[in-house]
JSON list of C-alpha atoms in Angstrom, two decimals:
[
{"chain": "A", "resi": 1, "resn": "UNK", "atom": "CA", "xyz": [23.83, -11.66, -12.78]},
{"chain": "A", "resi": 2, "resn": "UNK", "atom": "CA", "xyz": [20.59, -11.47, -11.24]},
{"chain": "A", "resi": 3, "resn": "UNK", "atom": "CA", "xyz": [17.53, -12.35, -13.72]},
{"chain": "A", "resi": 4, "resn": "UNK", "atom": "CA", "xyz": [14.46, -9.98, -13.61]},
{"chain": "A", "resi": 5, "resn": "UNK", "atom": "CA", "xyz": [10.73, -10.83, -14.19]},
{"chain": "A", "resi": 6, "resn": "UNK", "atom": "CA", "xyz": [10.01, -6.51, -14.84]},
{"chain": "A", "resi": 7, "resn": "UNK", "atom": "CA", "xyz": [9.65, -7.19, -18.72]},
{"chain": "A", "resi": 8, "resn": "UNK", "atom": "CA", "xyz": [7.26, -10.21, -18.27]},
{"chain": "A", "resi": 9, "resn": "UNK", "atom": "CA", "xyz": [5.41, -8.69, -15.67]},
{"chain": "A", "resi": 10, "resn": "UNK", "atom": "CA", "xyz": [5.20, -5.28, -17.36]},
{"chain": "A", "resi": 11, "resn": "UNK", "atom": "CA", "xyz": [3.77, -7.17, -20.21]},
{"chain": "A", "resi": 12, "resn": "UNK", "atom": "CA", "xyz": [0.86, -9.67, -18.75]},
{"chain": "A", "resi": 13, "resn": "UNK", "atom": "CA", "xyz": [-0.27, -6.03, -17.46]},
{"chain": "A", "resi": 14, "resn": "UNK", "atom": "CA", "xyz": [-0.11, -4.49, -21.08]},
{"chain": "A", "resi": 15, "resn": "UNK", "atom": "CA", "xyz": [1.87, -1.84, -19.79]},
{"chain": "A", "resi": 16, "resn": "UNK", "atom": "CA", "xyz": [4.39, -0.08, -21.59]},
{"chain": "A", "resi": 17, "resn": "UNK", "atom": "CA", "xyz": [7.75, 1.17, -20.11]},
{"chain": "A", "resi": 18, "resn": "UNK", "atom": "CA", "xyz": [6.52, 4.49, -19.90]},
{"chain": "A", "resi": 19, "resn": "UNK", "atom": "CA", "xyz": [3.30, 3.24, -18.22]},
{"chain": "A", "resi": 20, "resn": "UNK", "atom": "CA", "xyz": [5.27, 1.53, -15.45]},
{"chain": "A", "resi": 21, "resn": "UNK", "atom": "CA", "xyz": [7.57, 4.72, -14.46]},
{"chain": "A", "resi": 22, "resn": "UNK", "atom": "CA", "xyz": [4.36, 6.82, -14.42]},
{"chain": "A", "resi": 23, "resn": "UNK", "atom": "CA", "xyz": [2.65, 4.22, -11.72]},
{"chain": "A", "resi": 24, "resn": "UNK", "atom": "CA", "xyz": [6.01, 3.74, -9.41]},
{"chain": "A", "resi": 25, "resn": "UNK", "atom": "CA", "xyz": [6.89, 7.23, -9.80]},
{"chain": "A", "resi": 26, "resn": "UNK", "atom": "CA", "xyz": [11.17, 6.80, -11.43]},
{"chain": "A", "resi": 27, "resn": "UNK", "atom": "CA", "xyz": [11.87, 7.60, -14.72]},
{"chain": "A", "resi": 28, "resn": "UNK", "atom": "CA", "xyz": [11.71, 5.95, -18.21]},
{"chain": "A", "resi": 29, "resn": "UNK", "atom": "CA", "xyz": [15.75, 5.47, -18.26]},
{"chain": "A", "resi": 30, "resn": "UNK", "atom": "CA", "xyz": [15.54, 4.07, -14.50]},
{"chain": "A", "resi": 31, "resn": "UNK", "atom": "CA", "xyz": [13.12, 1.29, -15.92]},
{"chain": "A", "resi": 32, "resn": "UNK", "atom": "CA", "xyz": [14.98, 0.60, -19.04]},
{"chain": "A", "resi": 33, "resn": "UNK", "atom": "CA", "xyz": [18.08, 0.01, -16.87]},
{"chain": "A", "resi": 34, "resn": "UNK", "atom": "CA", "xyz": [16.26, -2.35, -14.75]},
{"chain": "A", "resi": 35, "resn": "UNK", "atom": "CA", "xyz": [14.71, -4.41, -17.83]},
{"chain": "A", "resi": 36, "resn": "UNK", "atom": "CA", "xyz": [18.77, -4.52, -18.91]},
{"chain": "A", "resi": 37, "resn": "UNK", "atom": "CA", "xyz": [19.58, -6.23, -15.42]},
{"chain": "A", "resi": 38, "resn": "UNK", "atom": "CA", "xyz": [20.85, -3.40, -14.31]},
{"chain": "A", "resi": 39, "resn": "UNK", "atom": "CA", "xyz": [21.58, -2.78, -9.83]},
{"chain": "A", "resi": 40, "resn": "UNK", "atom": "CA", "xyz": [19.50, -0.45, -8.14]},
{"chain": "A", "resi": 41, "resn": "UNK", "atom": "CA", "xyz": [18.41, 0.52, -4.86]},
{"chain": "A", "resi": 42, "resn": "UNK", "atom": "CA", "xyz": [15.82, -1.68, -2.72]},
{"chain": "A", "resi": 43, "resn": "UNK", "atom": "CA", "xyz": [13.54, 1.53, -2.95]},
{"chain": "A", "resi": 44, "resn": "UNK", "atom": "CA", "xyz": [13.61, 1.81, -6.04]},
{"chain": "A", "resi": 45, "resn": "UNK", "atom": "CA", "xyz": [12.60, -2.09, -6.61]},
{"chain": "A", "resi": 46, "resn": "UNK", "atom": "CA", "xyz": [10.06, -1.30, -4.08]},
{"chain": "A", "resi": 47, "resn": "UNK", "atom": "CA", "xyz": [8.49, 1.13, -6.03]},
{"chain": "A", "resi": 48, "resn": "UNK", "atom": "CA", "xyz": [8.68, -1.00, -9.07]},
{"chain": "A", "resi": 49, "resn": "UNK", "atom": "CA", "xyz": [6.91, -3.88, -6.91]},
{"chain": "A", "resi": 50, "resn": "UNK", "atom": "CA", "xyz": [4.18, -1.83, -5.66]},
{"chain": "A", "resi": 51, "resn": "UNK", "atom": "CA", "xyz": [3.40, -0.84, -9.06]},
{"chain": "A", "resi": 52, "resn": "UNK", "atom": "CA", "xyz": [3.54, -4.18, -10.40]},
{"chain": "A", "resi": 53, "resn": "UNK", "atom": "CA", "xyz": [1.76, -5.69, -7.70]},
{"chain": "A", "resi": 54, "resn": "UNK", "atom": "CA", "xyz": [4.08, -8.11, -6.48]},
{"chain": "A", "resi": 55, "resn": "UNK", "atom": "CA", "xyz": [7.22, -8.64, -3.85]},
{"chain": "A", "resi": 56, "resn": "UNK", "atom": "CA", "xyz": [10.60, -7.20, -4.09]},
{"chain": "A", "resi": 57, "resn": "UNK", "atom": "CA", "xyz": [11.59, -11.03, -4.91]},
{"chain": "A", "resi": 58, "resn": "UNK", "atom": "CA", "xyz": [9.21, -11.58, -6.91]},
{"chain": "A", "resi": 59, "resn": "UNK", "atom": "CA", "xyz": [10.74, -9.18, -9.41]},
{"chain": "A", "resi": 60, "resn": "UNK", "atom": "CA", "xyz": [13.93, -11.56, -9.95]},
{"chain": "A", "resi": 61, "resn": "UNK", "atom": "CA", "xyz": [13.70, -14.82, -11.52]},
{"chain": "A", "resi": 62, "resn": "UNK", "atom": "CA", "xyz": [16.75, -15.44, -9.82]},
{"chain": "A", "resi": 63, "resn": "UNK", "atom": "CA", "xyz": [18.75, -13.97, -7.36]},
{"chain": "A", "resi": 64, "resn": "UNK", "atom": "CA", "xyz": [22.42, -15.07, -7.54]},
{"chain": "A", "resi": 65, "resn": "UNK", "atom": "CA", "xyz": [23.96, -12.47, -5.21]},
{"chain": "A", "resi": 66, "resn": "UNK", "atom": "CA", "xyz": [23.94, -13.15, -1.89]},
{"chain": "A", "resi": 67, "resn": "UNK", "atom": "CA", "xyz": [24.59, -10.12, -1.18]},
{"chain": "A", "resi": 68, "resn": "UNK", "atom": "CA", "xyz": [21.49, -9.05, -2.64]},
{"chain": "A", "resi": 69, "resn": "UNK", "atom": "CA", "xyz": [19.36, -11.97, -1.09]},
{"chain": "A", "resi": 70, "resn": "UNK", "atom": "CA", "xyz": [19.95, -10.72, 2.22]},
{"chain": "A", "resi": 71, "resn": "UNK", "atom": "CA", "xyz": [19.38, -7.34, 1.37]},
{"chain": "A", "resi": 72, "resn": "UNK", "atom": "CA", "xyz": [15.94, -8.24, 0.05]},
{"chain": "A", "resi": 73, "resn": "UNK", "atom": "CA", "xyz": [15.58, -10.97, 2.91]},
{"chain": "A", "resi": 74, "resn": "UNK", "atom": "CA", "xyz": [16.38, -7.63, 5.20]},
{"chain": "A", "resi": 75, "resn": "UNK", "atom": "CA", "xyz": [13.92, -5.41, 3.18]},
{"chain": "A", "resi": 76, "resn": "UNK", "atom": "CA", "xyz": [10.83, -7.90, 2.78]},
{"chain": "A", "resi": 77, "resn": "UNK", "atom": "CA", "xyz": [11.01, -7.94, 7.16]},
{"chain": "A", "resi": 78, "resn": "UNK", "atom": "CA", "xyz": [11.49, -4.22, 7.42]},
{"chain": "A", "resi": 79, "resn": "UNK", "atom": "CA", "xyz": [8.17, -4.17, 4.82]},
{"chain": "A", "resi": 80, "resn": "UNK", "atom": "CA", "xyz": [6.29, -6.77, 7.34]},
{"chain": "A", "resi": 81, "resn": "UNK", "atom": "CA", "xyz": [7.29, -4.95, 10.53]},
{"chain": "A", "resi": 82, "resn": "UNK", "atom": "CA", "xyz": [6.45, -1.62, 9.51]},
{"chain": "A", "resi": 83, "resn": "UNK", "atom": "CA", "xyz": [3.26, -2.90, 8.27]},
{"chain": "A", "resi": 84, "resn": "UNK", "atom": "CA", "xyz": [2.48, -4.33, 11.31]},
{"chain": "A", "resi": 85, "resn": "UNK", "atom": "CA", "xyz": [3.27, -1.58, 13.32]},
{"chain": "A", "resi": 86, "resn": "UNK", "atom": "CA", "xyz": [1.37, 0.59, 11.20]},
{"chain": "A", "resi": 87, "resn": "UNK", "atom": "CA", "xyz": [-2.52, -1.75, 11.46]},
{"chain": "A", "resi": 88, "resn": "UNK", "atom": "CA", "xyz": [-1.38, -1.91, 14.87]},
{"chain": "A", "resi": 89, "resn": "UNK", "atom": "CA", "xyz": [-1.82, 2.12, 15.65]},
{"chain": "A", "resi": 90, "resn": "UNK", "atom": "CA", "xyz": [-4.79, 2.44, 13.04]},
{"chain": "A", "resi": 91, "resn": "UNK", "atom": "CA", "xyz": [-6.57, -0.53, 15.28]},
{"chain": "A", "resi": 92, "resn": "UNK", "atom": "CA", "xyz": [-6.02, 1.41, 18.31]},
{"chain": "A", "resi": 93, "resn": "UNK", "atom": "CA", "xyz": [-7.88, 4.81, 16.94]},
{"chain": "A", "resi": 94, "resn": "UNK", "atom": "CA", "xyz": [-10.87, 2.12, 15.74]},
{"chain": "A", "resi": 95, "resn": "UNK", "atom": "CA", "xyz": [-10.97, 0.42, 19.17]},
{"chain": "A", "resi": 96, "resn": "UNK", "atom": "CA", "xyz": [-10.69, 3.95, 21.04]},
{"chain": "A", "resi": 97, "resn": "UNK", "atom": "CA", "xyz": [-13.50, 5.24, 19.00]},
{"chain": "A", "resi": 98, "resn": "UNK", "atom": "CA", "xyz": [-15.77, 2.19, 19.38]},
{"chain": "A", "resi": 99, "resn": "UNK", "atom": "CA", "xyz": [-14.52, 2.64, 23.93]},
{"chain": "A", "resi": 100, "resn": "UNK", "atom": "CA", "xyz": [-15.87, 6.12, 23.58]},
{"chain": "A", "resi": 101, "resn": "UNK", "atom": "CA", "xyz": [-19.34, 5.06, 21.25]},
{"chain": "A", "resi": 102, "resn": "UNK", "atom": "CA", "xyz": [-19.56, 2.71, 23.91]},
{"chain": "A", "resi": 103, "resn": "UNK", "atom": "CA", "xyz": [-19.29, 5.06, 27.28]},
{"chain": "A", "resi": 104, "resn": "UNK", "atom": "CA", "xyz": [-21.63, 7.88, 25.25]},
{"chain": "A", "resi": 105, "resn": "UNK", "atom": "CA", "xyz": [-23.92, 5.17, 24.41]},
{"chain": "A", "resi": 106, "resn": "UNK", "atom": "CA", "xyz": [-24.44, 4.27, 28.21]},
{"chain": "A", "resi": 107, "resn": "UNK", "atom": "CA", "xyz": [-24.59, 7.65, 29.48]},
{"chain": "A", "resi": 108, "resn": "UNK", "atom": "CA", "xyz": [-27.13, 8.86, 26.93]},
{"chain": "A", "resi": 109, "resn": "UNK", "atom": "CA", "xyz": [-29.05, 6.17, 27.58]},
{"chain": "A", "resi": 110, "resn": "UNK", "atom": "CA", "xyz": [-29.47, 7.52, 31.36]},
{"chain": "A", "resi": 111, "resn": "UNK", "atom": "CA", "xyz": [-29.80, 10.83, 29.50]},
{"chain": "A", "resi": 112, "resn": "UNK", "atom": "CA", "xyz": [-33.68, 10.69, 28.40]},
{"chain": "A", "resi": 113, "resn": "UNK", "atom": "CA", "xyz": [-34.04, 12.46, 25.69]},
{"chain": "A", "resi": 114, "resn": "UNK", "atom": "CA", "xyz": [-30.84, 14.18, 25.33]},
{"chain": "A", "resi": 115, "resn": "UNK", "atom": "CA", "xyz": [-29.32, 10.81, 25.30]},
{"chain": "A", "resi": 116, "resn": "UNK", "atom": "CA", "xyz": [-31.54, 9.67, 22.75]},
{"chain": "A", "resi": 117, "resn": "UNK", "atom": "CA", "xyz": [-30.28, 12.14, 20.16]},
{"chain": "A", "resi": 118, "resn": "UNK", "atom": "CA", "xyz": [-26.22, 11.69, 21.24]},
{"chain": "A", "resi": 119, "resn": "UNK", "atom": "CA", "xyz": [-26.26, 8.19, 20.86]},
{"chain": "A", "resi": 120, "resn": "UNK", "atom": "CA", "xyz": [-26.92, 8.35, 16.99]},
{"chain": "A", "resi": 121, "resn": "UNK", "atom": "CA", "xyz": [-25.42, 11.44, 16.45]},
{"chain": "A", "resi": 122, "resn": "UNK", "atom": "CA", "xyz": [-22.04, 10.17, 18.09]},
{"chain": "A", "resi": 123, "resn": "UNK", "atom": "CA", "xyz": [-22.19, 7.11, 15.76]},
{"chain": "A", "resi": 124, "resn": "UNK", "atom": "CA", "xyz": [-22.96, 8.51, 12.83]},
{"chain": "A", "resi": 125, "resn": "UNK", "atom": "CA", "xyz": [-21.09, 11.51, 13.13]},
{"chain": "A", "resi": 126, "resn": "UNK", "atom": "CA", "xyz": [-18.53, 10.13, 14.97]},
{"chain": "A", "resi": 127, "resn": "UNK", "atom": "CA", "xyz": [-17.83, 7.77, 12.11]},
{"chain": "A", "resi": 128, "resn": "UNK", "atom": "CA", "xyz": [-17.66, 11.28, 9.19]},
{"chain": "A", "resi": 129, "resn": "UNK", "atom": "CA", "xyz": [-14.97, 12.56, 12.61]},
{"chain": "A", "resi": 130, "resn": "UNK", "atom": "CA", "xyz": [-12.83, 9.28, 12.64]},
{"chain": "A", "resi": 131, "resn": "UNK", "atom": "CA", "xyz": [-12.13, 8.87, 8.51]},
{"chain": "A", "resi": 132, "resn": "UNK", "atom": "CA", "xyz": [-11.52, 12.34, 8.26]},
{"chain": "A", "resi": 133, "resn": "UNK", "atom": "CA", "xyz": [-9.14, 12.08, 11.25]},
{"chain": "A", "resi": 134, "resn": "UNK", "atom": "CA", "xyz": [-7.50, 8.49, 9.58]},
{"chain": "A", "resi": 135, "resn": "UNK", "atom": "CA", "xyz": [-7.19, 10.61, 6.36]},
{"chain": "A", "resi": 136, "resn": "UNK", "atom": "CA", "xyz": [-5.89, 14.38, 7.27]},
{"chain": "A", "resi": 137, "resn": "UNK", "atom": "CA", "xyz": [-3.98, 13.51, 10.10]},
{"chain": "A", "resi": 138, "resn": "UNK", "atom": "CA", "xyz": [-3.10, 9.67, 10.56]},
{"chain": "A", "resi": 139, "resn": "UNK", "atom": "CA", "xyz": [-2.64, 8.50, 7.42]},
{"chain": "A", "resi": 140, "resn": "UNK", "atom": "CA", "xyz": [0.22, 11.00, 6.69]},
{"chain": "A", "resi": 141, "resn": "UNK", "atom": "CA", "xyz": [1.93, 10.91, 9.80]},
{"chain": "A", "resi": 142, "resn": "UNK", "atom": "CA", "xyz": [1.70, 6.82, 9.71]},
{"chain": "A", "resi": 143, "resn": "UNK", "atom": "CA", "xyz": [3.02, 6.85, 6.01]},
{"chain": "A", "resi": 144, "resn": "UNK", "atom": "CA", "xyz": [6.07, 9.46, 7.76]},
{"chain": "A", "resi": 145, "resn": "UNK", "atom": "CA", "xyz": [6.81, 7.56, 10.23]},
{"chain": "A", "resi": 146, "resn": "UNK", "atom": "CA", "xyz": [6.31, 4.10, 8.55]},
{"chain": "A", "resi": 147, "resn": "UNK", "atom": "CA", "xyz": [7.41, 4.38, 4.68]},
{"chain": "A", "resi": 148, "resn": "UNK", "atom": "CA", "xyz": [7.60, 1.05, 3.60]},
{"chain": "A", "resi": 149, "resn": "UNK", "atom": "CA", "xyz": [3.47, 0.61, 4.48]},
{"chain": "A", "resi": 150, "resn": "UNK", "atom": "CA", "xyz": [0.35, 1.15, 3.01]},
{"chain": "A", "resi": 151, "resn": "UNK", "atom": "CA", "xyz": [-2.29, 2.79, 4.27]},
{"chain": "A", "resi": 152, "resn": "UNK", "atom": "CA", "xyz": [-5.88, 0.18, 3.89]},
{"chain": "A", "resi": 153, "resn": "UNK", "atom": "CA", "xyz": [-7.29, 2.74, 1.43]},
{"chain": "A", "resi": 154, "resn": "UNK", "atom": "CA", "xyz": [-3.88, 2.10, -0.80]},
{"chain": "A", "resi": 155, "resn": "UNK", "atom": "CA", "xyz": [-4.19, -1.64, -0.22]},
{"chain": "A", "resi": 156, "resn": "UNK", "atom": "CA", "xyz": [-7.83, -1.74, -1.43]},
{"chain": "A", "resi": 157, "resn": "UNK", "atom": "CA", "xyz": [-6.60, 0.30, -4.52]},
{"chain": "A", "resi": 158, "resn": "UNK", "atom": "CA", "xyz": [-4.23, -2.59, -5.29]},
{"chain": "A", "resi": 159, "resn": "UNK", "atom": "CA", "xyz": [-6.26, -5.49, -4.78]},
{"chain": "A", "resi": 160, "resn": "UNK", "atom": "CA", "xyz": [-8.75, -3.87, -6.99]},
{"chain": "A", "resi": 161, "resn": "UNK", "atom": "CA", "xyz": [-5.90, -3.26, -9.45]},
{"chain": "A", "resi": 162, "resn": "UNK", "atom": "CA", "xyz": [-4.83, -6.62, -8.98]},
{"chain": "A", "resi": 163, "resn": "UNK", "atom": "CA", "xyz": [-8.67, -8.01, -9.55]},
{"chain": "A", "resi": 164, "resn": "UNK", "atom": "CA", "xyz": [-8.63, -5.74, -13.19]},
{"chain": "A", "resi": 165, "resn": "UNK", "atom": "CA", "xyz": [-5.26, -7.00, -14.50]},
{"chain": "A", "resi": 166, "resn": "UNK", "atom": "CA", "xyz": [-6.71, -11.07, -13.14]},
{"chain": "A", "resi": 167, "resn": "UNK", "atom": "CA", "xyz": [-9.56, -9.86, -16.22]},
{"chain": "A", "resi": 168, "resn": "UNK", "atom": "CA", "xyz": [-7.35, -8.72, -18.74]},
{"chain": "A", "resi": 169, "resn": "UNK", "atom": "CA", "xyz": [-4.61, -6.11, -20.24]},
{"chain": "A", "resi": 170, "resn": "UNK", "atom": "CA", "xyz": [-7.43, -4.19, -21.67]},
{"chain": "A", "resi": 171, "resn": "UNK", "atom": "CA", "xyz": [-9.48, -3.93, -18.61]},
{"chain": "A", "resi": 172, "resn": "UNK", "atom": "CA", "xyz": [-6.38, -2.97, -17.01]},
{"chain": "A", "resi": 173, "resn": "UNK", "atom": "CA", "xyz": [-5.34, -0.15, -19.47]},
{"chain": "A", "resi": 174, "resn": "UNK", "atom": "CA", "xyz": [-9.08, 1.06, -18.56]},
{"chain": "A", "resi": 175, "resn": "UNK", "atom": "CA", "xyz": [-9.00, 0.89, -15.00]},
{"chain": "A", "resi": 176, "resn": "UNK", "atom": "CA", "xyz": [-5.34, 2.49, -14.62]},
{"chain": "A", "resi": 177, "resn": "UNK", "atom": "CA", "xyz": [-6.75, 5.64, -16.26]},
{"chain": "A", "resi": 178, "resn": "UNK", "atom": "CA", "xyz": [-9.84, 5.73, -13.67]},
{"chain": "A", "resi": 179, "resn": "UNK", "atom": "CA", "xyz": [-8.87, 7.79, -10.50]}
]
C-alpha cells in the first residue's frame, strides 16, 4: 500500500477536507478516499498537488508500487515538458514584441515628430496590447493545448500562497479567502 502525506499536508496548511476539494476542484468523498489510501488517477493527484503546493510524489510518503512509480516518474516529465514548451511560446510573444518596439523605435526616431510620439505610445501601449493578448487569447489556448502547465500569473499565485502558509495556518486561512 502506498502511504500518503494529504492528511499531514492538509493540516500544516490548517485546511480542512472540505477546504482542500474546494482549492483542487474534486469532491469531499474523492479526498476522504485519498486520506484512506485509496488509488486514483494521476489527475486527480495533480490537482490535489497543485492545491497543496507540492509534487505528485511528494504526496506519498512512500510509493511501493512500481507500477505507480513509473506512472508518476511518467507524469512528473510530461508536467516538465509541457511546462517547458509552454515558457517557451510565451518567450517568443515577449521577444517578438520587444523585435517590433525595437524596429518602431528606429523608424520613429527618423520620424521627427511623429516618431517622437510612436515611440512611447508603442511602449506603453504596446505593453496594455501584449497582457491583454497573453490573457484573452494565449493564456487559454496555452492552458488547451498544454494542461499539465501553469500559466506565470498562476505560478505567482502559488508562490505567494506558498509564502502565506511559510507564516502560518492562520495567515493562510486569511489569504485563501482573498481573490
Amino acid at each position: 500500500m502506498n502511504e500518503t502525506r494529504i492528511v499531514a499536508l492538509r493540516r500544516e496548511r490548517g485546511w480542512t477536507q472540505e477546504k482542500l476539494a474546494d482549492e483542487c476542484g474534486v469532491g469531499i468523498r474523492t479526498i476522504q478516499r485519498l486520506e484512506a489510501g485509496s488509488d486514483a488517477s494521476l489527475e486527480t493527484l495533480s490537482l490535489v498537488a497543485d492545491a497543496l503546493g507540492v509534487p505528485v510524489r511528494d504526496l506519498f510518503a512512500t510509493i511501493e508500487s512500481d507500477e505507480l512509480n513509473g506512472r508518476v516518474d511518467s507524469f512528473e516529465s510530461r508536467v516538465q515538458d509541457q511546462q517547458t514548451a509552454r515558457d517557451r511560446i510565451r518567450s517568443g510573444w515577449l521577444f517578438l514584441f520587444i523585435g517590433v518596439g525595437v524596429v518602431v523605435t528606429l523608424l520613429g526616431a527618423t520620424g521627427g515628430q511623429l516618431g517622437s510620439a510612436i515611440i512611447p505610445a508603442y511602449w506603453a501601449g504596446g505593453v496594455l496590447i501584449l497582457i491583454a493578448l497573453q490573457r484573452l487569447y494565449l493564456d487559454p489556448h496555452l492552458d488547451a493545448k498544454f494542461p499539465l502547465s501553469r500559466s506565470k500569473r498562476d505560478r505567482r499565485r502559488q508562490k505567494r500562497r506558498e509564502a502565506t502558509l511559510a507564516a502560518g495556518p492562520q495567515r493562510a486561512a486569511e489569504a485563501s479567502t482573498s481573490p
